[in-house]
């Protein structure tokens, strides 16, 4: 067993990153078997699950959406906040019962949670019915672990920083829009965040490999790619090369794929070159997710975010003025240790000034091993909940205000699938990443269409496909 050590992770030096060809082991041993996968957390995990599905299908498994029909279950976990943990342990309780009736069921727990020493130990001691425990750095080994699976619990969580794997077989969730990893890990070490520990140090993929992947996706008919990384605009800083994120973005746009997106950007690394490239290419979507985290410069300093309130607002205004019709969303944490009412008022002030298109908002959750978890937290939960409620009300009012401006306009929408809002509707996204439920477009899944916007809510738009009269 190889467990991560938080202290070691923080003290690490620049270990050499290796680029490794993915294993893609093929076997028909599990030809008539089914797998069930549940993914928690961010887009990175969603894309990791596409890799896990590739591994399982190469071994012969087929996917089932019903857990009780599965012969193998994978939980791809998230560690970002405590409630993510709770959900996984809750589901493991259900699986324990299922396994009583189905003793051969193979249960695998992977992703960010097992990268935490305490979780890996807990799984070993209290959850012996879990067969395989793997981390974020060794997904590539999952196939081997399953083939080796014995009655004894297998725990393989690497403490090393992780390498870069190329040419993996993915089973992608969509045929029209694809995630493309451009980097792994994060070197920012924001004081509240567990990601640098669970995902390791920053490792960028080589630009040529990324471009090859995008070109292949385009050939396969994909219309959109989203470049993925914890900190995309720090791309390339760890490579011995002269290119950065702006160069990469430009080259991805030049492949001619219809839509290019990227998440997530850090304000610290947001360069003028990047803004110019986004503004200069029609196929780079005018949508930026730019986490604020707090509006108080005092709290930002405690968070290790490397910018002040004024610097964030200046960057925000620059992006708004240079990129036509850009929409900007953000992440905000309330209740960071020592956040006073005045600090929270500063957050509201920034929200009132920036009027974000939307935001993901969170109550601070102490993560074991992070510097912030050592700061005494004196704010009562009730106060944190009130702050979150107030913040959400404000955020939602601005989202609605932005969305209402779309009523009566015609927008290009990439239609992704059937809508939850009624059988006759489909859903898709505008260039600015607004969710639209569209009527009379049932045959347009996988297409870019023009949609006339008829109504707006805080989280979505309604619209009708624009049909041009034939002359
Ligand atoms: N507590 C609450 N929210 C957190 N985030 C990251 N770590 C924590 C934490 N310990 C939020 C940040 C980040 C988003 C993905 O999750 O806002 O941008
Ligand atoms: Fe976490 Fe900060 Fe890195 Fe984002 S930039 S993943 S918040 S450490």
CSV table of C-alpha atoms and ligand atoms in Angstrom, one decimal:
chain,number,residue,atom,x,y,z
A,1,UNK,CA,0.0,0.0,0.0
A,2,UNK,CA,1.4,3.4,-1.0
A,3,UNK,CA,-0.4,6.2,0.8
A,4,UNK,CA,0.0,10.0,0.2
A,5,UNK,CA,1.6,12.1,2.9
A,6,UNK,CA,0.3,15.6,3.1
A,7,UNK,CA,3.5,17.1,4.6
A,8,UNK,CA,5.6,15.4,2.0
A,9,UNK,CA,3.4,16.8,-0.7
A,10,UNK,CA,3.8,20.3,0.5
A,11,UNK,CA,7.6,20.0,0.8
A,12,UNK,CA,8.1,18.3,-2.5
A,13,UNK,CA,10.6,19.5,-5.0
A,14,UNK,CA,10.3,19.4,-8.7
A,15,UNK,CA,10.0,15.7,-9.4
A,16,UNK,CA,10.5,14.8,-13.0
A,17,UNK,CA,7.2,14.3,-14.9
A,18,UNK,CA,7.2,11.5,-17.4
A,19,UNK,CA,4.9,11.3,-20.4
A,20,UNK,CA,3.6,7.7,-20.6
A,21,UNK,CA,1.6,5.9,-23.2
A,22,UNK,CA,-1.7,4.7,-21.8
A,23,UNK,CA,-2.1,1.0,-21.2
A,24,UNK,CA,-5.5,0.5,-22.9
A,25,UNK,CA,-5.6,-3.2,-21.9
A,26,UNK,CA,-8.1,-5.2,-23.9
A,27,UNK,CA,-9.7,-8.4,-22.6
A,28,UNK,CA,-13.0,-10.3,-23.0
A,29,UNK,CA,-12.9,-11.7,-19.5
A,30,UNK,CA,-15.9,-9.5,-18.4
A,31,UNK,CA,-17.8,-9.8,-21.7
A,32,UNK,CA,-21.2,-10.3,-20.2
A,33,UNK,CA,-20.7,-8.2,-17.2
A,34,UNK,CA,-22.0,-4.7,-16.4
A,35,UNK,CA,-20.6,-1.7,-14.6
A,36,UNK,CA,-22.2,1.2,-12.8
A,37,UNK,CA,-20.3,4.4,-12.3
A,38,UNK,CA,-21.2,7.4,-10.2
A,39,UNK,CA,-19.2,10.6,-10.5
A,40,UNK,CA,-18.9,13.3,-7.8
A,41,UNK,CA,-17.4,16.7,-8.2
A,42,UNK,CA,-15.9,18.8,-10.9
A,43,UNK,CA,-15.5,18.5,-14.7
A,44,UNK,CA,-12.1,17.0,-14.2
A,45,UNK,CA,-13.7,14.1,-12.4
A,46,UNK,CA,-16.4,13.9,-15.1
A,47,UNK,CA,-13.7,13.5,-17.7
A,48,UNK,CA,-11.7,11.0,-15.6
A,49,UNK,CA,-14.9,8.9,-15.6
A,50,UNK,CA,-14.8,9.0,-19.4
A,51,UNK,CA,-11.3,7.4,-19.1
A,52,UNK,CA,-12.5,4.9,-16.5
A,53,UNK,CA,-15.4,3.9,-18.8
A,54,UNK,CA,-12.8,3.4,-21.6
A,55,UNK,CA,-10.8,1.1,-19.3
A,56,UNK,CA,-13.9,-0.9,-18.3
A,57,UNK,CA,-15.3,-1.2,-21.8
A,58,UNK,CA,-11.9,-2.4,-23.0
A,59,UNK,CA,-12.2,-5.2,-20.4
A,60,UNK,CA,-15.6,-6.2,-21.9
A,61,UNK,CA,-17.9,-4.5,-19.4
A,62,UNK,CA,-21.1,-2.7,-20.6
A,63,UNK,CA,-22.6,0.2,-18.8
A,64,UNK,CA,-25.8,0.0,-16.7
A,65,UNK,CA,-27.6,2.9,-15.2
A,66,UNK,CA,-29.2,0.6,-12.5
A,67,UNK,CA,-26.8,-0.1,-9.6
A,68,UNK,CA,-28.6,-3.3,-8.7
A,69,UNK,CA,-27.8,-4.8,-12.1
A,70,UNK,CA,-24.1,-4.1,-11.9
A,71,UNK,CA,-21.3,-6.6,-11.4
A,72,UNK,CA,-18.8,-3.8,-10.8
A,73,UNK,CA,-19.4,-0.4,-9.3
A,74,UNK,CA,-17.0,2.6,-9.4
A,75,UNK,CA,-17.4,5.6,-7.2
A,76,UNK,CA,-15.2,8.4,-8.7
A,77,UNK,CA,-15.0,10.7,-5.7
A,78,UNK,CA,-14.5,14.4,-4.8
A,79,UNK,CA,-12.7,15.8,-1.8
A,80,UNK,CA,-13.3,19.5,-2.2
A,81,UNK,CA,-15.8,19.9,0.6
A,82,UNK,CA,-16.9,17.7,3.5
A,83,UNK,CA,-20.4,17.1,2.1
A,84,UNK,CA,-18.8,15.4,-0.9
A,85,UNK,CA,-17.3,12.9,1.5
A,86,UNK,CA,-20.7,12.4,3.2
A,87,UNK,CA,-22.4,11.5,0.0
A,88,UNK,CA,-19.8,8.8,-0.9
A,89,UNK,CA,-19.9,7.2,2.5
A,90,UNK,CA,-23.8,7.2,2.4
A,91,UNK,CA,-23.7,5.4,-1.0
A,92,UNK,CA,-21.1,2.9,0.3
A,93,UNK,CA,-23.6,2.0,3.0
A,94,UNK,CA,-26.1,1.1,0.3
A,95,UNK,CA,-23.5,-0.9,-1.6
A,96,UNK,CA,-22.7,-2.9,1.6
A,97,UNK,CA,-26.3,-4.2,1.6
A,98,UNK,CA,-26.3,-4.9,-2.1
A,99,UNK,CA,-23.1,-6.9,-1.7
A,100,UNK,CA,-24.8,-9.1,0.9
A,101,UNK,CA,-27.1,-10.4,-1.9
A,102,UNK,CA,-24.4,-10.3,-4.5
A,103,UNK,CA,-21.1,-11.4,-2.9
A,104,UNK,CA,-19.2,-11.3,-6.2
A,105,UNK,CA,-19.9,-7.6,-6.7
A,106,UNK,CA,-16.6,-5.7,-7.3
A,107,UNK,CA,-16.6,-2.3,-5.6
A,108,UNK,CA,-14.0,0.3,-6.6
A,109,UNK,CA,-13.5,3.7,-4.9
A,110,UNK,CA,-11.3,6.1,-6.8
A,111,UNK,CA,-10.6,9.8,-7.5
A,112,UNK,CA,-9.7,12.5,-5.0
A,113,UNK,CA,-11.0,11.1,-1.7
A,114,UNK,CA,-8.6,8.2,-1.4
A,115,UNK,CA,-5.7,10.6,-2.0
A,116,UNK,CA,-6.3,11.8,1.5
A,117,UNK,CA,-4.4,9.6,4.0
A,118,UNK,CA,-7.3,9.5,6.5
A,119,UNK,CA,-9.8,8.4,3.9
A,120,UNK,CA,-7.6,5.6,2.6
A,121,UNK,CA,-7.1,4.4,6.1
A,122,UNK,CA,-10.8,4.6,6.9
A,123,UNK,CA,-11.6,2.6,3.8
A,124,UNK,CA,-9.1,-0.1,4.9
A,125,UNK,CA,-10.4,-0.3,8.4
A,126,UNK,CA,-14.1,0.3,8.2
A,127,UNK,CA,-15.0,-0.7,4.6
A,128,UNK,CA,-13.3,-4.0,3.9
A,129,UNK,CA,-16.1,-4.9,1.4
A,130,UNK,CA,-14.5,-2.3,-1.0
A,131,UNK,CA,-12.4,-4.4,-3.3
A,132,UNK,CA,-10.2,-1.7,-5.1
A,133,UNK,CA,-9.1,1.7,-3.9
A,134,UNK,CA,-7.3,3.9,-6.4
A,135,UNK,CA,-6.3,7.5,-6.7
A,136,UNK,CA,-6.2,10.3,-9.3
A,137,UNK,CA,-2.6,9.5,-10.4
A,138,UNK,CA,-3.1,5.8,-11.2
A,139,UNK,CA,-6.5,5.6,-13.1
A,140,UNK,CA,-4.4,4.2,-15.9
A,141,UNK,CA,-3.7,1.1,-13.7
A,142,UNK,CA,-7.4,0.4,-12.9
A,143,UNK,CA,-7.6,-2.2,-15.7
A,144,UNK,CA,-4.6,-4.2,-14.2
A,145,UNK,CA,-6.1,-3.9,-10.7
A,146,UNK,CA,-9.4,-5.3,-11.8
A,147,UNK,CA,-7.8,-8.2,-13.6
A,148,UNK,CA,-5.7,-8.9,-10.5
A,149,UNK,CA,-8.7,-8.4,-8.2
A,150,UNK,CA,-8.5,-10.9,-5.3
A,151,UNK,CA,-10.7,-11.5,-2.3
A,152,UNK,CA,-8.3,-9.2,-0.4
A,153,UNK,CA,-8.8,-5.4,-0.6
A,154,UNK,CA,-6.4,-3.8,-3.1
A,155,UNK,CA,-5.3,-0.3,-2.2
A,156,UNK,CA,-3.1,1.5,-4.7
A,157,UNK,CA,-2.9,5.2,-4.1
A,158,UNK,CA,0.2,6.8,-5.4
A,159,UNK,CA,2.0,9.4,-3.3
A,160,UNK,CA,4.1,10.5,-6.3
A,161,UNK,CA,3.2,13.6,-8.2
A,162,UNK,CA,1.7,11.8,-11.2
A,163,UNK,CA,2.7,11.7,-14.8
A,164,UNK,CA,1.1,12.7,-18.0
A,165,UNK,CA,-0.7,9.8,-19.9
A,166,UNK,CA,-1.2,10.1,-23.6
A,167,UNK,CA,-3.5,8.3,-26.1
A,168,UNK,CA,-6.1,7.0,-23.7
A,169,UNK,CA,-9.2,5.3,-24.9
A,170,UNK,CA,-12.1,7.4,-23.7
A,171,UNK,CA,-15.8,6.6,-23.7
A,172,UNK,CA,-17.1,10.1,-24.1
A,173,UNK,CA,-20.5,11.1,-22.7
A,174,UNK,CA,-21.3,13.3,-25.7
A,175,UNK,CA,-20.7,13.0,-29.5
A,176,UNK,CA,-20.8,16.7,-30.0
A,177,UNK,CA,-18.9,18.4,-27.1
A,178,UNK,CA,-15.7,17.0,-25.6
A,179,UNK,CA,-13.5,17.6,-22.6
A,180,UNK,CA,-9.8,17.9,-23.4
A,181,UNK,CA,-7.3,17.9,-20.6
A,182,UNK,CA,-4.5,20.4,-21.1
A,183,UNK,CA,-2.9,20.1,-17.7
A,184,UNK,CA,-3.2,18.2,-14.5
A,185,UNK,CA,-2.8,19.3,-10.9
A,186,UNK,CA,-2.3,22.8,-9.5
A,187,UNK,CA,0.7,24.7,-8.0
A,188,UNK,CA,-1.3,27.6,-6.5
A,189,UNK,CA,-1.9,26.2,-3.0
A,190,UNK,CA,-4.8,28.5,-2.1
A,191,UNK,CA,-4.8,28.0,1.7
A,192,UNK,CA,-8.3,26.4,1.8
A,193,UNK,CA,-7.9,24.0,-1.1
A,194,UNK,CA,-7.1,20.4,-1.2
A,195,UNK,CA,-6.6,20.1,-4.9
A,196,UNK,CA,-2.8,20.5,-4.9
A,197,UNK,CA,-2.7,17.6,-2.6
A,198,UNK,CA,-5.2,15.3,-4.2
A,199,UNK,CA,-4.2,16.1,-7.8
A,200,UNK,CA,-0.5,16.8,-7.4
A,201,UNK,CA,1.7,19.4,-8.9
A,202,UNK,CA,1.0,21.1,-12.2
A,203,UNK,CA,1.8,19.0,-15.3
A,204,UNK,CA,1.0,20.4,-18.7
A,205,UNK,CA,0.5,18.3,-21.7
A,206,UNK,CA,2.6,19.1,-24.8
A,207,UNK,CA,0.8,21.5,-27.1
A,208,UNK,CA,1.3,19.2,-30.2
A,209,UNK,CA,-0.6,16.3,-28.3
A,210,UNK,CA,-3.5,18.6,-27.4
A,211,UNK,CA,-3.8,19.9,-31.0
A,212,UNK,CA,-3.7,16.4,-32.3
A,213,UNK,CA,-6.5,15.4,-30.0
A,214,UNK,CA,-8.6,18.4,-31.0
A,215,UNK,CA,-8.1,17.7,-34.7
A,216,UNK,CA,-9.1,14.1,-34.2
A,217,UNK,CA,-12.2,15.2,-32.3
A,218,UNK,CA,-13.1,17.6,-35.1
A,219,UNK,CA,-12.7,14.8,-37.7
A,220,UNK,CA,-15.0,12.6,-35.6
A,221,UNK,CA,-17.7,15.3,-35.9
A,222,UNK,CA,-17.3,17.1,-32.5
A,223,UNK,CA,-18.4,20.7,-32.7
A,224,UNK,CA,-17.1,21.9,-29.4
A,225,UNK,CA,-14.1,21.3,-27.1
A,226,UNK,CA,-13.6,22.5,-23.5
A,227,UNK,CA,-10.0,22.8,-22.5
A,228,UNK,CA,-9.7,21.5,-19.0
A,229,UNK,CA,-7.4,22.2,-16.1
A,230,UNK,CA,-7.6,23.4,-12.4
A,231,UNK,CA,-5.8,26.5,-13.5
A,232,UNK,CA,-5.8,26.6,-17.3
A,233,UNK,CA,-4.1,29.9,-17.8
A,234,UNK,CA,-1.0,28.7,-15.9
A,235,UNK,CA,-0.7,26.2,-18.8
A,236,UNK,CA,2.9,25.7,-19.9
A,237,UNK,CA,4.6,27.3,-17.0
A,238,UNK,CA,6.0,23.9,-15.9
A,239,UNK,CA,7.2,23.0,-19.5
A,240,UNK,CA,10.6,23.8,-20.9
A,241,UNK,CA,9.0,25.6,-23.9
A,242,UNK,CA,8.2,29.1,-25.1
A,243,UNK,CA,4.4,28.7,-25.3
A,244,UNK,CA,1.7,29.7,-22.8
A,245,UNK,CA,-2.1,29.4,-22.6
A,246,UNK,CA,-2.6,32.3,-25.0
A,247,UNK,CA,-0.5,30.4,-27.7
A,248,UNK,CA,-2.3,27.2,-27.0
A,249,UNK,CA,-5.7,28.8,-27.2
A,250,UNK,CA,-4.8,30.5,-30.5
A,251,UNK,CA,-3.6,27.2,-32.0
A,252,UNK,CA,-6.7,25.3,-30.8
A,253,UNK,CA,-8.9,28.0,-32.4
A,254,UNK,CA,-6.9,27.6,-35.7
A,255,UNK,CA,-7.9,24.0,-36.0
A,256,UNK,CA,-11.3,25.4,-37.0
A,257,UNK,CA,-13.4,23.5,-34.5
A,258,UNK,CA,-16.6,25.4,-34.2
A,259,UNK,CA,-16.5,26.2,-30.5
A,260,UNK,CA,-13.6,26.4,-28.1
A,261,UNK,CA,-14.2,26.8,-24.3
A,262,UNK,CA,-11.9,26.5,-21.3
A,263,UNK,CA,-12.2,26.1,-17.5
A,264,UNK,CA,-11.0,27.3,-15.0
A,265,UNK,CA,-9.0,30.5,-15.1
A,266,UNK,CA,-7.1,32.1,-12.2
A,267,UNK,CA,-7.2,35.9,-12.1
A,268,UNK,CA,-3.5,35.9,-11.3
A,269,UNK,CA,-2.5,34.3,-14.7
A,270,UNK,CA,-5.0,36.2,-16.9
A,271,UNK,CA,-2.8,38.0,-19.4
A,272,UNK,CA,-3.5,40.7,-22.0
A,273,UNK,CA,-2.4,38.2,-24.7
A,274,UNK,CA,-5.1,35.8,-23.6
A,275,UNK,CA,-7.8,38.6,-23.7
A,276,UNK,CA,-6.6,39.5,-27.2
A,277,UNK,CA,-6.8,35.9,-28.5
A,278,UNK,CA,-10.3,35.4,-27.0
A,279,UNK,CA,-11.4,38.7,-28.6
A,280,UNK,CA,-9.8,37.9,-31.9
A,281,UNK,CA,-11.3,34.4,-32.7
A,282,UNK,CA,-14.9,33.9,-33.5
A,283,UNK,CA,-14.7,30.3,-32.4
A,284,UNK,CA,-13.4,31.0,-28.9
A,285,UNK,CA,-16.6,31.4,-26.9
A,286,UNK,CA,-17.1,34.7,-25.0
A,287,UNK,CA,-17.6,33.0,-21.7
A,288,UNK,CA,-15.1,33.1,-18.8
A,289,UNK,CA,-15.3,31.5,-15.4
A,290,UNK,CA,-13.2,33.7,-13.1
A,291,UNK,CA,-13.3,32.6,-9.5
A,292,UNK,CA,-13.4,35.6,-7.0
A,293,UNK,CA,-13.6,33.5,-3.8
A,294,UNK,CA,-13.9,36.6,-1.6
A,295,UNK,CA,-14.4,40.3,-2.2
A,296,UNK,CA,-12.3,41.3,0.9
A,297,UNK,CA,-8.7,41.9,0.3
A,298,UNK,CA,-7.9,40.8,3.8
A,299,UNK,CA,-9.6,37.4,3.3
A,300,UNK,CA,-8.1,37.1,-0.2
A,301,UNK,CA,-4.6,37.5,1.4
A,302,UNK,CA,-5.5,34.8,4.0
A,303,UNK,CA,-6.7,32.6,1.2
A,304,UNK,CA,-3.4,33.0,-0.7
A,305,UNK,CA,-5.2,34.2,-3.8
A,306,UNK,CA,-2.5,36.7,-4.9
A,307,UNK,CA,-4.8,39.6,-5.9
A,308,UNK,CA,-6.7,42.3,-4.1
A,309,UNK,CA,-10.3,43.4,-4.6
A,310,UNK,CA,-9.2,46.3,-6.7
A,311,UNK,CA,-7.0,44.1,-8.9
A,312,UNK,CA,-9.9,41.7,-9.5
A,313,UNK,CA,-12.3,44.4,-10.4
A,314,UNK,CA,-9.8,46.1,-12.8
A,315,UNK,CA,-9.2,42.7,-14.6
A,316,UNK,CA,-13.0,42.1,-14.7
A,317,UNK,CA,-13.6,45.5,-16.3
A,318,UNK,CA,-10.7,45.0,-18.8
A,319,UNK,CA,-12.2,41.7,-19.9
A,320,UNK,CA,-15.7,43.2,-20.2
A,321,UNK,CA,-14.4,46.1,-22.3
A,322,UNK,CA,-12.2,44.1,-24.6
A,323,UNK,CA,-14.3,41.0,-25.3
A,324,UNK,CA,-17.7,41.7,-27.0
A,325,UNK,CA,-20.8,40.4,-25.2
A,326,UNK,CA,-18.7,38.3,-22.8
A,327,UNK,CA,-20.4,36.6,-19.9
A,328,UNK,CA,-18.5,36.0,-16.7
A,329,UNK,CA,-19.3,33.6,-13.9
A,330,UNK,CA,-17.5,33.1,-10.6
A,331,UNK,CA,-17.0,31.0,-7.5
A,332,UNK,CA,-17.4,32.5,-4.0
A,333,UNK,CA,-16.7,31.1,-0.6
A,334,UNK,CA,-18.5,32.5,2.5
A,335,UNK,CA,-17.4,31.9,6.1
A,336,UNK,CA,-13.7,31.6,5.6
A,337,UNK,CA,-12.1,31.7,9.1
A,338,UNK,CA,-12.1,35.3,10.5
A,339,UNK,CA,-14.5,36.6,7.8
A,340,UNK,CA,-16.3,39.5,9.6
A,341,UNK,CA,-19.6,41.1,8.6
A,342,UNK,CA,-17.5,43.9,7.0
A,343,UNK,CA,-15.5,41.4,5.0
A,344,UNK,CA,-18.7,39.8,3.8
A,345,UNK,CA,-20.0,43.2,2.9
A,346,UNK,CA,-17.0,43.6,0.7
A,347,UNK,CA,-17.9,40.4,-1.2
A,348,UNK,CA,-21.4,41.8,-1.7
A,349,UNK,CA,-19.9,45.1,-2.9
A,350,UNK,CA,-17.9,43.3,-5.6
A,351,UNK,CA,-20.9,41.3,-6.7
A,352,UNK,CA,-22.9,44.5,-7.0
A,353,UNK,CA,-20.1,46.1,-9.0
A,354,UNK,CA,-19.4,43.1,-11.3
A,355,UNK,CA,-23.0,41.9,-11.7
A,356,UNK,CA,-21.8,38.3,-12.5
A,357,UNK,CA,-23.8,36.3,-15.0
A,358,UNK,CA,-23.8,33.5,-12.4
A,359,UNK,CA,-21.9,32.1,-9.5
A,360,UNK,CA,-21.2,28.8,-7.6
A,361,UNK,CA,-21.3,29.7,-4.0
A,362,UNK,CA,-20.0,27.6,-1.1
A,363,UNK,CA,-19.7,27.7,2.7
A,364,UNK,CA,-16.1,27.2,3.7
A,365,UNK,CA,-15.3,23.7,4.6
A,366,UNK,CA,-12.0,22.9,6.4
A,367,UNK,CA,-9.9,20.3,4.6
A,368,UNK,CA,-7.5,18.3,6.6
A,369,UNK,CA,-3.9,19.1,5.8
A,370,UNK,CA,-4.5,22.5,4.3
A,371,UNK,CA,-3.1,25.7,6.0
A,372,UNK,CA,-6.6,27.3,6.5
A,373,UNK,CA,-7.8,24.3,8.5
A,374,UNK,CA,-5.3,25.3,11.2
A,375,UNK,CA,-6.9,28.7,11.6
A,376,UNK,CA,-9.4,28.7,14.4
A,377,UNK,CA,-12.9,29.0,12.9
A,378,UNK,CA,-15.1,31.1,15.2
A,379,UNK,CA,-18.0,31.9,12.9
A,380,UNK,CA,-21.2,30.0,13.8
A,381,UNK,CA,-22.7,27.9,11.1
A,382,UNK,CA,-26.0,29.9,11.3
A,383,UNK,CA,-24.1,33.1,10.3
A,384,UNK,CA,-22.4,31.3,7.4
A,385,UNK,CA,-25.8,30.0,6.2
A,386,UNK,CA,-27.3,33.5,6.4
A,387,UNK,CA,-24.4,34.9,4.4
A,388,UNK,CA,-24.8,32.2,1.8
A,389,UNK,CA,-28.5,32.9,1.5
A,390,UNK,CA,-28.0,36.6,1.1
A,391,UNK,CA,-25.3,36.1,-1.4
A,392,UNK,CA,-27.4,33.7,-3.5
A,393,UNK,CA,-30.3,36.1,-3.6
A,394,UNK,CA,-28.1,38.8,-5.0
A,395,UNK,CA,-26.4,36.5,-7.4
A,396,UNK,CA,-29.7,35.1,-8.7
A,397,UNK,CA,-31.1,38.6,-9.2
A,398,UNK,CA,-28.2,39.6,-11.4
A,399,UNK,CA,-28.4,36.2,-13.3
A,400,UNK,CA,-32.1,37.0,-14.0
A,401,UNK,CA,-31.3,40.6,-15.1
A,402,UNK,CA,-28.7,39.3,-17.6
A,403,UNK,CA,-30.9,36.5,-18.9
A,404,UNK,CA,-33.8,38.9,-19.4
A,405,UNK,CA,-31.7,40.9,-21.9
A,406,UNK,CA,-31.7,37.9,-24.2
A,407,UNK,CA,-35.5,38.0,-24.6
A,408,UNK,CA,-36.4,38.9,-28.2
A,409,UNK,CA,-32.8,38.1,-29.4
A,410,UNK,CA,-31.7,35.3,-31.7
A,411,UNK,CA,-28.8,33.2,-30.4
A,412,UNK,CA,-26.7,30.4,-31.8
A,413,UNK,CA,-27.3,27.2,-29.7
A,414,UNK,CA,-25.5,23.9,-29.7
A,415,UNK,CA,-28.2,21.4,-29.1
A,416,UNK,CA,-27.0,18.6,-26.8
A,417,UNK,CA,-30.0,16.4,-25.9
A,418,UNK,CA,-33.6,16.1,-24.8
A,419,UNK,CA,-34.7,18.7,-22.2
A,420,UNK,CA,-36.0,17.9,-18.8
A,421,UNK,CA,-38.6,20.6,-19.3
A,422,UNK,CA,-40.9,18.6,-21.5
A,423,UNK,CA,-40.9,15.9,-24.1
A,424,UNK,CA,-41.1,18.2,-27.0
A,425,UNK,CA,-38.1,20.2,-25.9
A,426,UNK,CA,-34.3,19.9,-26.3
A,427,UNK,CA,-31.6,21.7,-24.4
A,428,UNK,CA,-28.4,23.4,-25.5
A,429,UNK,CA,-26.0,26.3,-24.8
A,430,UNK,CA,-25.5,29.7,-26.3
A,431,UNK,CA,-22.0,31.0,-27.0
A,432,UNK,CA,-22.1,32.7,-23.6
A,433,UNK,CA,-22.9,29.4,-21.9
A,434,UNK,CA,-26.6,30.2,-21.2
A,435,UNK,CA,-28.7,27.0,-20.9
A,436,UNK,CA,-31.6,27.2,-23.3
A,437,UNK,CA,-34.7,24.9,-23.5
A,438,UNK,CA,-35.8,24.9,-27.1
A,439,UNK,CA,-39.1,24.0,-28.7
A,440,UNK,CA,-39.6,22.5,-32.2
A,441,UNK,CA,-36.0,21.3,-32.5
A,442,UNK,CA,-36.3,17.6,-31.7
A,443,UNK,CA,-34.4,16.6,-34.8
A,444,UNK,CA,-31.5,19.0,-34.1
A,445,UNK,CA,-29.6,17.2,-31.4
A,446,UNK,CA,-25.9,17.6,-32.2
A,447,UNK,CA,-26.5,20.7,-34.4
A,448,UNK,CA,-25.8,24.4,-34.1
A,449,UNK,CA,-29.1,26.2,-34.7
A,450,UNK,CA,-30.5,29.7,-34.3
A,451,UNK,CA,-32.9,30.1,-31.5
A,452,UNK,CA,-35.3,33.0,-30.8
A,453,UNK,CA,-35.4,33.6,-27.0
A,454,UNK,CA,-38.9,33.9,-25.7
A,455,UNK,CA,-38.5,33.8,-21.9
A,456,UNK,CA,-35.8,34.0,-19.2
A,457,UNK,CA,-35.4,32.6,-15.7
A,458,UNK,CA,-32.4,32.9,-13.3
A,459,UNK,CA,-30.8,29.6,-14.5
A,460,UNK,CA,-32.1,29.1,-18.0
A,461,UNK,CA,-33.7,30.6,-21.1
A,462,UNK,CA,-36.6,29.4,-23.2
A,463,UNK,CA,-36.6,29.7,-27.0
A,464,UNK,CA,-37.9,28.5,-30.3
A,465,UNK,CA,-35.9,27.3,-33.3
A,466,UNK,CA,-35.7,29.9,-36.0
A,467,UNK,CA,-37.0,28.4,-39.2
A,468,UNK,CA,-36.2,30.3,-42.4
A,469,UNK,CA,-39.0,30.4,-44.9
A,470,UNK,CA,-38.0,28.8,-48.3
A,471,UNK,CA,-38.4,31.1,-51.3
B,1,LIG,N1,-14.4,25.0,1.1
B,1,LIG,C1,-15.4,25.6,0.4
B,1,LIG,N2,-15.3,25.8,-0.9
B,1,LIG,C2,-14.1,25.4,-1.5
B,1,LIG,N3,-13.7,25.5,-2.8
B,1,LIG,C3,-12.5,24.9,-2.9
B,1,LIG,N4,-12.1,24.5,-1.7
B,1,LIG,C4,-13.1,24.8,-0.8
B,1,LIG,C5,-13.3,24.6,0.6
B,1,LIG,N5,-12.3,24.1,1.4
B,1,LIG,C6,-14.5,26.0,-3.9
B,1,LIG,C7,-13.7,27.2,-4.5
B,1,LIG,C8,-13.3,26.6,-5.9
B,1,LIG,C9,-14.5,25.7,-6.1
B,1,LIG,C10,-14.2,24.6,-7.2
B,1,LIG,O1,-14.7,25.1,-4.9
B,1,LIG,O2,-14.7,28.3,-4.7
B,1,LIG,O3,-13.2,27.6,-6.9
B,2,LIG,FE1,-7.5,25.0,-5.5
B,2,LIG,FE2,-6.5,27.5,-5.8
B,2,LIG,FE3,-5.5,25.5,-7.3
B,2,LIG,FE4,-8.0,26.5,-7.7
B,2,LIG,S1,-6.1,27.7,-8.0
B,2,LIG,S2,-7.4,24.3,-7.7
B,2,LIG,S3,-8.7,26.9,-5.6
B,2,LIG,S4,-5.4,25.7,-5.1
